[in-house]
Short mmCIF file of C-alpha atoms and ligand atoms in Angstrom, two decimals:
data_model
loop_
_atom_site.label_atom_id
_atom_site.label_comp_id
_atom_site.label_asym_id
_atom_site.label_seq_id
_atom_site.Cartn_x
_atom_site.Cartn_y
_atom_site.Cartn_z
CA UNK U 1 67.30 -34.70 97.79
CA UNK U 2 68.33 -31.04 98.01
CA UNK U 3 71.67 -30.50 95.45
CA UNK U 4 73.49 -29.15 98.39
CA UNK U 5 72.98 -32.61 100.08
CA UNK U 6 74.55 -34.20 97.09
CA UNK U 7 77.80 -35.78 97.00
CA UNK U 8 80.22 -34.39 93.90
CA UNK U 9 79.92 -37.93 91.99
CA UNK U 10 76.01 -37.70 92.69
CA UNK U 11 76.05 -34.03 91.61
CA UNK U 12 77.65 -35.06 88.00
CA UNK U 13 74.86 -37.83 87.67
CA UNK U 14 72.46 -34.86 88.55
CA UNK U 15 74.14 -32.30 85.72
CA UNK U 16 74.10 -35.21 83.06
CA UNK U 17 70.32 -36.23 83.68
CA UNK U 18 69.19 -32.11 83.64
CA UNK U 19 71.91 -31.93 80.54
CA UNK U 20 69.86 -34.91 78.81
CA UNK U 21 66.21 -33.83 79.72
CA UNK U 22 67.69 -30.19 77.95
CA UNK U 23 68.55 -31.55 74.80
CA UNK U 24 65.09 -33.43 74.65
CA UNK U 25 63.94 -29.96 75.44
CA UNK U 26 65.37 -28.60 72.46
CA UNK U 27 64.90 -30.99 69.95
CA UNK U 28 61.22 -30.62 70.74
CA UNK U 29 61.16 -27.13 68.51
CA UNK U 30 59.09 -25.41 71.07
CA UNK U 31 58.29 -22.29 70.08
CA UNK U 32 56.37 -20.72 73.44
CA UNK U 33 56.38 -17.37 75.57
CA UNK U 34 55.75 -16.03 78.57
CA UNK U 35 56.95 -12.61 79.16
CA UNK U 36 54.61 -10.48 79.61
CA UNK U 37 50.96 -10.33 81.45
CA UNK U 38 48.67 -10.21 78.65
CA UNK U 39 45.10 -11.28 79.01
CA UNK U 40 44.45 -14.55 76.87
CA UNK U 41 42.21 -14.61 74.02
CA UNK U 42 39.87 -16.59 75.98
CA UNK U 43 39.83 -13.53 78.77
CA UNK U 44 39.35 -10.89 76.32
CA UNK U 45 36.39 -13.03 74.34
CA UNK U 46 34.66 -12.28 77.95
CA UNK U 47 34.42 -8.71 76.55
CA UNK U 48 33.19 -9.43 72.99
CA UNK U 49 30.14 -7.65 73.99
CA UNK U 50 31.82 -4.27 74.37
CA UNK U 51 32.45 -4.69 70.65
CA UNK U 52 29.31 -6.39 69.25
CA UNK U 53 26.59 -4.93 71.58
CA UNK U 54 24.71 -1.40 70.59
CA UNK U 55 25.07 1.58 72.50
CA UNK U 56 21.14 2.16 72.32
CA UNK U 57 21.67 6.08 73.00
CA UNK U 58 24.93 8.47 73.46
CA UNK U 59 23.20 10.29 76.43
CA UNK U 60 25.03 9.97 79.90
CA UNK U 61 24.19 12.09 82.55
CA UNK U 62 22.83 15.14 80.02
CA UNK U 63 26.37 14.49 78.25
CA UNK U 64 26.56 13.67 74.62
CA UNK U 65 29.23 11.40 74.47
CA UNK U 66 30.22 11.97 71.10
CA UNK U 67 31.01 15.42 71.15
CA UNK U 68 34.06 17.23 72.57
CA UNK U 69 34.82 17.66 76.26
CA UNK U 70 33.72 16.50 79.57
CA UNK U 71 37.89 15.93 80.72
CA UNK U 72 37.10 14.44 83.68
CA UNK U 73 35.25 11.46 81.75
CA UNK U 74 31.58 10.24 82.69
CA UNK U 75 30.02 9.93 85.99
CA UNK U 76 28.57 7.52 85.27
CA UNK U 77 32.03 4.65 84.80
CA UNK U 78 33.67 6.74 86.96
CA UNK U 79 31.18 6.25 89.97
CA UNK U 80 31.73 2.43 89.49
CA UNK U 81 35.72 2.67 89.75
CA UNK U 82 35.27 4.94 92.12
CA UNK U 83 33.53 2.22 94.76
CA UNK U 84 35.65 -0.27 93.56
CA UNK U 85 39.01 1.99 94.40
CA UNK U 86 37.46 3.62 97.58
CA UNK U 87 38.14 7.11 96.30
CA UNK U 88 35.57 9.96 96.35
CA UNK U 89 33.62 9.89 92.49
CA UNK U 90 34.57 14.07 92.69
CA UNK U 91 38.31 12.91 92.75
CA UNK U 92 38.23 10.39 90.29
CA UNK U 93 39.24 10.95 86.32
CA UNK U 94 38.58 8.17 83.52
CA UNK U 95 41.22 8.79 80.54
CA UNK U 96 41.82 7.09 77.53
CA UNK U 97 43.28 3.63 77.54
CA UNK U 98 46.52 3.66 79.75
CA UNK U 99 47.21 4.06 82.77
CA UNK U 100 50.66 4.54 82.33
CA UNK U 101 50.25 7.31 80.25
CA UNK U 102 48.91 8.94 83.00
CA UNK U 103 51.70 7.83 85.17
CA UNK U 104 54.16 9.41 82.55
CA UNK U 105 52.20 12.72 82.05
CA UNK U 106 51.78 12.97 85.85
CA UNK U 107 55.69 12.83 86.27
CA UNK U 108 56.33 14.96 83.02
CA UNK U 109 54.00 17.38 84.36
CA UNK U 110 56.12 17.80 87.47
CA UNK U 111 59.05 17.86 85.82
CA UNK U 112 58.16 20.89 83.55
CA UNK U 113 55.73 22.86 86.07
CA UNK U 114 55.87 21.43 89.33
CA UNK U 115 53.13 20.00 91.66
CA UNK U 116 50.86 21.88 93.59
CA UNK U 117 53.63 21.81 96.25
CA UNK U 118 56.47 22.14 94.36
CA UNK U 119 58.92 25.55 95.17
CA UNK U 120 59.79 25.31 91.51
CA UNK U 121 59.49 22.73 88.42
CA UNK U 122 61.46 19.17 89.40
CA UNK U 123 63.54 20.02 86.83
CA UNK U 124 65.61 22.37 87.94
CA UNK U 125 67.05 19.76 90.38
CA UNK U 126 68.12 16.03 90.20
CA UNK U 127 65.27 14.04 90.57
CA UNK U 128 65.21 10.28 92.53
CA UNK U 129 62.41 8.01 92.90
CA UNK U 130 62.48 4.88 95.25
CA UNK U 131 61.83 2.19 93.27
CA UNK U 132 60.12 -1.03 95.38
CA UNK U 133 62.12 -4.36 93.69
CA UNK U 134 61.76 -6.59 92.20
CA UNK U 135 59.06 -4.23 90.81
CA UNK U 136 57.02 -3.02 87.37
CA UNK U 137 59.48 -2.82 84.44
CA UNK U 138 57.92 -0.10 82.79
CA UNK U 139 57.52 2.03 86.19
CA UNK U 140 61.52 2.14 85.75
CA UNK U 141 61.34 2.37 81.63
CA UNK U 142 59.97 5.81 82.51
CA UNK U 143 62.47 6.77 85.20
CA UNK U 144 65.02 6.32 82.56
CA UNK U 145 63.35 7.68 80.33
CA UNK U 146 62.39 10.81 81.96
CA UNK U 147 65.81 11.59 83.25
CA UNK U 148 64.79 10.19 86.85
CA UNK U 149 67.49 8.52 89.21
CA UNK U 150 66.19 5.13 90.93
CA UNK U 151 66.95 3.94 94.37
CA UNK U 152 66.00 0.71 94.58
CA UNK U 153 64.68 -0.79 97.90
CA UNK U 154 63.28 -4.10 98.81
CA UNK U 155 59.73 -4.88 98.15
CA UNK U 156 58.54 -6.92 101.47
CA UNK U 157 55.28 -9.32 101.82
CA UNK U 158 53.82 -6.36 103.22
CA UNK U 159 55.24 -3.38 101.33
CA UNK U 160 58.48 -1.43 101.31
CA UNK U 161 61.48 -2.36 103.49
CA UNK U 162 59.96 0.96 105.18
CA UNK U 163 63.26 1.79 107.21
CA UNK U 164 65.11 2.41 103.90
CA UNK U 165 62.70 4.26 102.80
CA UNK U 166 62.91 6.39 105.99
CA UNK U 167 66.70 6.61 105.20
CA UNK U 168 66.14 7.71 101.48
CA UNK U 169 63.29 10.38 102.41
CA UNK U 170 65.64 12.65 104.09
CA UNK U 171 67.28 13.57 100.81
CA UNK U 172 65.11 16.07 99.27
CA UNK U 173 65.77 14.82 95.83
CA UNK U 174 63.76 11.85 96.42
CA UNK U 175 60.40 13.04 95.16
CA UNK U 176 58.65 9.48 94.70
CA UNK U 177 58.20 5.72 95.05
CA UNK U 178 56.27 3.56 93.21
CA UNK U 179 54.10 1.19 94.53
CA UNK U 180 51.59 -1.65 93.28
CA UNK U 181 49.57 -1.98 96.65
CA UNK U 182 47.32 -4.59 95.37
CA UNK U 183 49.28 -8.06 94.28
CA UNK U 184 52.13 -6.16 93.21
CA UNK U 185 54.19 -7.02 89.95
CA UNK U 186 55.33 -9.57 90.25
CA UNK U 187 55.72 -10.34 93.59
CA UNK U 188 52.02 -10.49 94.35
CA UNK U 189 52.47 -8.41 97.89
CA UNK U 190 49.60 -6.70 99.33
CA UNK U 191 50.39 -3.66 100.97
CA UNK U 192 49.46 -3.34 104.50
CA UNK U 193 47.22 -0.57 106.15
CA UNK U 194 50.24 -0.35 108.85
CA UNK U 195 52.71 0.34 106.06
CA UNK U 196 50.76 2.79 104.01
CA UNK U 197 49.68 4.71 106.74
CA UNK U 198 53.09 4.60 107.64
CA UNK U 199 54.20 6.07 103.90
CA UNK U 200 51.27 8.77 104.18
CA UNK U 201 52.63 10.14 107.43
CA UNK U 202 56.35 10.15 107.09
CA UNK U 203 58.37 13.04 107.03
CA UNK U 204 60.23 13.69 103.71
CA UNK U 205 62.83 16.35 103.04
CA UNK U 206 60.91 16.88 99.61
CA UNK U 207 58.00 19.12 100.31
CA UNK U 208 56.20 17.71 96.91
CA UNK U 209 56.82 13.98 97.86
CA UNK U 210 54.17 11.69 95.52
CA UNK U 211 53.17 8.04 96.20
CA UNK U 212 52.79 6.66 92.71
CA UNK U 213 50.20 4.43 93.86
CA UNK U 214 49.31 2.29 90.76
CA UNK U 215 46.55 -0.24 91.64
CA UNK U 216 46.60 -1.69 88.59
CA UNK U 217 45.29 -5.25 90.52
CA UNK U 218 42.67 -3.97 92.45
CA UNK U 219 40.28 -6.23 91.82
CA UNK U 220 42.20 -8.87 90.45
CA UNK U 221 42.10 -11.57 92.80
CA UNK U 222 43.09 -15.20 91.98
CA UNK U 223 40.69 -16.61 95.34
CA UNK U 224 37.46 -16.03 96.92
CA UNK U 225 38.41 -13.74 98.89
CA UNK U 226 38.56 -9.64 97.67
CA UNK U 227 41.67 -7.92 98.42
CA UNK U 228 40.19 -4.28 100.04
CA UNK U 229 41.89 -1.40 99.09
CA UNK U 230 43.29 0.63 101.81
CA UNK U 231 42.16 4.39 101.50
CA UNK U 232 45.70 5.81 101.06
CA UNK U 233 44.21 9.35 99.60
CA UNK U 234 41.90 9.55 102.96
CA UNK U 235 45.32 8.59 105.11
CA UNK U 236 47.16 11.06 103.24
CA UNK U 237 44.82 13.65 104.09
CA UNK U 238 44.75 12.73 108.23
CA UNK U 239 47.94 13.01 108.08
CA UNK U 240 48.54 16.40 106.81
CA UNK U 241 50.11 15.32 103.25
CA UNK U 242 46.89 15.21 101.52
CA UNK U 243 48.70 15.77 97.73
CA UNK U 244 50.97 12.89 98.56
CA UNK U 245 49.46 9.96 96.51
CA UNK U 246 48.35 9.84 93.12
CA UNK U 247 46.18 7.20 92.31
CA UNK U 248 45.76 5.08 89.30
CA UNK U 249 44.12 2.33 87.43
CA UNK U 250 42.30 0.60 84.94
CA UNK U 251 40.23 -1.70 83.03
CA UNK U 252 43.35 -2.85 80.57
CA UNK U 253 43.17 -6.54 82.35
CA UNK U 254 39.28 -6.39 83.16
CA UNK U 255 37.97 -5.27 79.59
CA UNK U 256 40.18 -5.00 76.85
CA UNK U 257 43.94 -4.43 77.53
CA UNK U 258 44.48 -2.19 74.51
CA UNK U 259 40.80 -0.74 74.16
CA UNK U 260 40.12 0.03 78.19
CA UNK U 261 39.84 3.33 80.34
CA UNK U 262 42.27 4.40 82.73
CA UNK U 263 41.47 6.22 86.37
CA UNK U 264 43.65 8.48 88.06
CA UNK U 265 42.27 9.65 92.05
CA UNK U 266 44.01 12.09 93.93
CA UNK U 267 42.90 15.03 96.34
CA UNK U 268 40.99 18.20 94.77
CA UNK U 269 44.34 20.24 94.42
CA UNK U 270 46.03 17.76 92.39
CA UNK U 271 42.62 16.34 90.23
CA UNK U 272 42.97 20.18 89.22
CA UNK U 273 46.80 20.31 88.25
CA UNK U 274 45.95 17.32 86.70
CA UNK U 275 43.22 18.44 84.17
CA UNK U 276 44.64 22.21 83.57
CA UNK U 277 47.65 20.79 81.87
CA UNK U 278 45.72 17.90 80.30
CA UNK U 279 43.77 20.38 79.15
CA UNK U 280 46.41 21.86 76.37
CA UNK U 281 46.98 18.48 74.72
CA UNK U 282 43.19 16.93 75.03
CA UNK U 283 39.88 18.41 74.47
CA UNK U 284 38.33 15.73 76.24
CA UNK U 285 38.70 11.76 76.75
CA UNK U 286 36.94 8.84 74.58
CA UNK U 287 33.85 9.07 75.86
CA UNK U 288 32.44 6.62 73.29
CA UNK U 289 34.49 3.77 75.19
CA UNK U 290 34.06 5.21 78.61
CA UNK U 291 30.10 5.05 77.99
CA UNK U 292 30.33 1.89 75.94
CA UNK U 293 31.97 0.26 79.29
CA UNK U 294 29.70 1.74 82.01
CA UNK U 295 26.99 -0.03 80.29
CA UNK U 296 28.47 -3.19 79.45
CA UNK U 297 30.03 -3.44 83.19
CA UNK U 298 26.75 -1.86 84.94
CA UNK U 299 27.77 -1.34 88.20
CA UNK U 300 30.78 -2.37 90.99
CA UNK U 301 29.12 -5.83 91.00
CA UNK U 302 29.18 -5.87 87.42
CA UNK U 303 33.04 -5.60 87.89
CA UNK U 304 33.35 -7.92 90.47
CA UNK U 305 31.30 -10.62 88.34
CA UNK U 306 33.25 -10.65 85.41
CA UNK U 307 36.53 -10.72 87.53
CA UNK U 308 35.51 -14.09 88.62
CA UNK U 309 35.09 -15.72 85.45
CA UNK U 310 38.78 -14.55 84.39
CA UNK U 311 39.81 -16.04 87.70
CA UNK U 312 38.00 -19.26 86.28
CA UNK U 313 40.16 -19.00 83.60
CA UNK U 314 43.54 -17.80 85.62
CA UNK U 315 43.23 -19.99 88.35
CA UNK U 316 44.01 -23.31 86.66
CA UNK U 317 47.06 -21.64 84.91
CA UNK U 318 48.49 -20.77 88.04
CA UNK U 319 47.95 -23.88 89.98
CA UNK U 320 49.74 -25.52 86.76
CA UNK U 321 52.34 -23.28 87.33
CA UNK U 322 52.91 -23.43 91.57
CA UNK U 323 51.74 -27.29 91.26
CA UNK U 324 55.21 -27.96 88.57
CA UNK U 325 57.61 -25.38 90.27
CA UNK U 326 56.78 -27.19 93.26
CA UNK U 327 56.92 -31.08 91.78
CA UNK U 328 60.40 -30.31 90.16
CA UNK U 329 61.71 -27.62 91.90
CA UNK U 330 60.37 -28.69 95.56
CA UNK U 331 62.37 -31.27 96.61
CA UNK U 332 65.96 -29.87 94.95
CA UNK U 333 66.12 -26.65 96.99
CA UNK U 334 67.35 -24.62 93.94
CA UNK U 335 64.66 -22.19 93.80
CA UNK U 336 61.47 -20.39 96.10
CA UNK U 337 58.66 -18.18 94.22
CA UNK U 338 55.48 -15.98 95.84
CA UNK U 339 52.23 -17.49 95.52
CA UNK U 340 49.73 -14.87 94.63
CA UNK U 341 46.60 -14.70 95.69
CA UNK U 342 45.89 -12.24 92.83
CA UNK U 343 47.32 -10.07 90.22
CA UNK U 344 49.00 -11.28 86.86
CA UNK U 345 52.73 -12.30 87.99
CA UNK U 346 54.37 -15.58 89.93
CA UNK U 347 58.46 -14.58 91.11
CA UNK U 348 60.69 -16.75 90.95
CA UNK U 349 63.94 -16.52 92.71
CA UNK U 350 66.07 -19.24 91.33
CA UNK U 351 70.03 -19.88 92.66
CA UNK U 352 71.90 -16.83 92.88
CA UNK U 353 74.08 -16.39 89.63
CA UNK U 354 72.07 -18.58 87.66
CA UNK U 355 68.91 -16.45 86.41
CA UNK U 356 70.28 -15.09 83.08
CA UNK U 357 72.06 -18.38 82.50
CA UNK U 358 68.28 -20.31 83.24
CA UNK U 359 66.13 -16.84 80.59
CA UNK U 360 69.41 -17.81 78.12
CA UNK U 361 68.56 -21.79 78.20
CA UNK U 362 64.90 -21.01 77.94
CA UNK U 363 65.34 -18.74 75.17
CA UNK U 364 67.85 -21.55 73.31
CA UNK U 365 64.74 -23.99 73.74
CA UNK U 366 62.17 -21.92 72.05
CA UNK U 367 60.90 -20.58 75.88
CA UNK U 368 60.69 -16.84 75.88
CA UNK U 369 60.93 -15.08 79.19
CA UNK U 370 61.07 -11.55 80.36
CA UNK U 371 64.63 -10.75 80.46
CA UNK U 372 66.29 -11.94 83.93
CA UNK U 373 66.67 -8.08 86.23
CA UNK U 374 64.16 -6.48 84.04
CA UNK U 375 61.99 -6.27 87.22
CA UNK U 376 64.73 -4.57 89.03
CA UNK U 377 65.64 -0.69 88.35
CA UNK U 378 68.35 -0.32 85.22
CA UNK U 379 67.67 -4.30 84.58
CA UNK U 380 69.92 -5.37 87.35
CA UNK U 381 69.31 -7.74 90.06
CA UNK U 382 72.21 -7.38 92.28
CA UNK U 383 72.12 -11.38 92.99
CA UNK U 384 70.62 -12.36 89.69
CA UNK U 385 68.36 -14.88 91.19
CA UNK U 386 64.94 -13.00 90.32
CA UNK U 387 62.58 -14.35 86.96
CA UNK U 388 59.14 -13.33 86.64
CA UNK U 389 56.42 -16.06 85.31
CA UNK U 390 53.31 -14.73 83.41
CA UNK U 391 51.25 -17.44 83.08
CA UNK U 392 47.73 -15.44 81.90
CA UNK U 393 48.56 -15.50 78.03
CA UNK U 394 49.28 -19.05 76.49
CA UNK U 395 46.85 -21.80 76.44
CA UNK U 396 47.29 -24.34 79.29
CA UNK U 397 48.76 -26.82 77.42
CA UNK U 398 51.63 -25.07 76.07
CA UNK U 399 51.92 -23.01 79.80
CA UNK U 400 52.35 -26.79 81.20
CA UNK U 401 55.06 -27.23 78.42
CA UNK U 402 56.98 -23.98 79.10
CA UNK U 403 57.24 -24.68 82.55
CA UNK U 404 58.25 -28.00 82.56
CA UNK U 405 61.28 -26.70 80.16
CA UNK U 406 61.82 -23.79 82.26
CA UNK U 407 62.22 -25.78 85.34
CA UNK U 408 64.29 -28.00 83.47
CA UNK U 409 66.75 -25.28 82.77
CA UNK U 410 66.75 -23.94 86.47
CA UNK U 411 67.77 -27.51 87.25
CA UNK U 412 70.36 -27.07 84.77
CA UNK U 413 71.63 -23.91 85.52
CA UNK U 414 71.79 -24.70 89.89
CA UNK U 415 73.68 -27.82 88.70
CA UNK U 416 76.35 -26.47 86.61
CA UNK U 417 76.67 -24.00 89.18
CA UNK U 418 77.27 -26.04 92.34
CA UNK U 419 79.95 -28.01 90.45
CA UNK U 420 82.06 -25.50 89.37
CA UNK U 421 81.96 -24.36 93.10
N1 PMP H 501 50.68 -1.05 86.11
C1 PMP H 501 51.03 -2.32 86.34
C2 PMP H 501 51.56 -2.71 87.67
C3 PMP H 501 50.93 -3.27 85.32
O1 PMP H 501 51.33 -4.53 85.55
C4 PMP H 501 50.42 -2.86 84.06
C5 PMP H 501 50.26 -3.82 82.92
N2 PMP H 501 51.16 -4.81 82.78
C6 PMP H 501 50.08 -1.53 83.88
C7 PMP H 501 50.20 -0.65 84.91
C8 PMP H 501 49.61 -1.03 82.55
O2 PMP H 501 48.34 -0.51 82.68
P1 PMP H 501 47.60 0.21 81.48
O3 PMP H 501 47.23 -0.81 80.49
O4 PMP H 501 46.41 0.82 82.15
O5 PMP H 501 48.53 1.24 80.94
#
């Protein structure tokens, strides 16, 4: 029975069973987390090799890997990502280890020089970025942190809510959006070719408009079937804004998380903005690492091979987790949630009002959880509703147990909510 079917004497039987089943919850002493998508042990073991096996020479392509240089990192891994991105090799950099350093110097590059594009430096005016929600946390962290104002606009099934972004784009401080085309965080959204081809065309009042298109989950897919990523830098290009998207990824949640190599693709004019200010605080990437994973990953296939046995290992964690959200949740109508076909993240959107009371139970019961807005810009979810679920890190077991107590608490929470109503 739904709780909004429930009489207000059947209601308080409801609130005292949930209030029960919580303090079983927290006399159990469970001490379990899942905030954040990190790769399990058992994922990363998948890449023991990168750490065990030789490299037999340091040759790549006439390069000597150990020595300076080389900024643009190694044909040879970056003609792999390259097919697996659908970006020209030519227009393709491998970095160091993050990705989202490369997001931040990309943004702090604009800031103090400008783009290609740009009249002057963004700097000298206020700066807004459009900021798809419930989004990536730490795509926000650096708004903040860079001095950048966020608009935040709703992330749909298939992308942006597109006609507020048309709205936003004729203010000419609005120099960005991020995006996660490929089962987005956390929603798991795929972004349509209508929709980017849409974004690549628009008019914007900002002449130096970017796209931060982080495809973080590009081959990350939780089924069968491959997710195929549109060609935004190629739809840019047709349609006369060919510096408009900036291009990133990596192997953080293929290899190892901490120990990868991050990509960045864009067109020729900004691949070369890119390196000549990279060029004053690097003399060249790890290209060690870089060679160490084009041999141990081989080729596109290579990728697409050891994807599929971490989805042997992330598929049963999120079936546990849809399978109990929709056993205990289901038949209450408290709560709905997204269910992925790839990427690291399952949303939750539980009774508005109630999702920092539900992360504050959890927390009380020993079940960390990302903090309820932090996927919304400045941490707020305008109808506090929104929790992300990470299920990729614990062991099964102890997933199983943190959702059962976290749907437990969202039970709790929607009660004590519809009776003081
Ligand atoms: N982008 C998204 C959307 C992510 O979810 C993550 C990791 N949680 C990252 C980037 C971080 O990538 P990297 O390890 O390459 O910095």
């Amino acid at each position: 029975m739904t709780l909004d079917s429930l009489s207000r004497d059947q209601l308080e039987a409801f609130l005292a069973e949930q209030q029960q089943a919580y303090t079983a919850l927290q006399q159990a002493g469970l001490k379990l987390d899942i905030t954040r998508g990190k790769p399990s042990a058992a994922q990363l073991d998948l890449s023991q090799d990168l750490l065990t096996a030789p490299l037999t020479d340091h040759l790549s392509d006439g390069v000597d890997v150990r020595n300076y240089g080389g900024g643009t990192g190694l044909t040879e891994l970056r003609s792999i990502f390259a097919e697996l991105l659908g970006v020209p090799v030519e227009q393709l950099v491998a970095g160091n280890n993050a990705s989202l350093s490369m997001m931040h110097d990309s943004i702090v590059f604009a800031l103090l020089h400008g783009t290609p594009e740009s009249p002057t430096p963004w700097r000298d005016g206020p700066i807004k970025f459009l900021c798809p929600s419930p989004g990536y946390d730490r795509h926000f962290a650096i708004c903040v942190h860079l001095g950048i104002e966020m608009i935040p606009v709703a992330m749909l099934d298939d992308g942006p809510d597109m006609a507020a972004v048309r709205e936003h784009v004729t203010d000419p401080a609005v120099k960005g959006i991020w995006l996660v085309p490929t089962y987005a965080n956390p929603t798991g959204a795929v972004v349509s070719q209508e929709v980017a081809a849409e974004l690549a065309a628009l008019q914007t009042a900002a002449p130096d408009f970017r796209i931060m298109w982080d495809n973080a989950y590009a081959v990350h897919d939780l089924t069968d079937e491959h997710a195929k990523p549109v060609d935004i830098l190629g739809l840019c290009a047709s349609a006369g804004h060919p510096e408009r998207a900036l291009v990133f990824a990596s192997t953080s949640k293929i290899t190892l998380a901490g120990s990868g190599v991050s990509f960045l693709a864009g067109s020729p004019a900004n691949i070369a903005w890119y390196l000549s200010h990279t060029a004053f605080r690097t003399i060249g990437p790890d290209k060690v690492n870089q060679l160490r994973h084009a041999r141990f990953l081989g080729s596109p296939q290579g990728v697409l091979d050891l994807m599929a046995r971490h989805r042997e290992i992330l598929r049963p964690k999120f079936d546990t987790v849809l399978r109990l959200l929709s056993e205990r949740l289901g038949p209450h109508g408290v709560a709905t949630w997204t269910e992925p076909r790839g990427g690291y993240f399952v949303s939750l959107d539980v009774v508005d009002g109630t999702a920092s009371r539900v992360v504050q139970l959890a927390k009380e019961a020993g079940i960390s959880l990302t903090p309820a807005g932090a996927s919304f810009p400045y941490g707020k979810d305008p109808r506090d509703r929104n929790i992300r679920i990470a299920p990729s890190f614990p062991p099964l077991d102890e997933l199983t147990q943190a959702m059962e107590g976290l749907t437990t608490c969202v039970l709790l929470a929607a009660a004590e909510k519809a009776l003081a109503a």
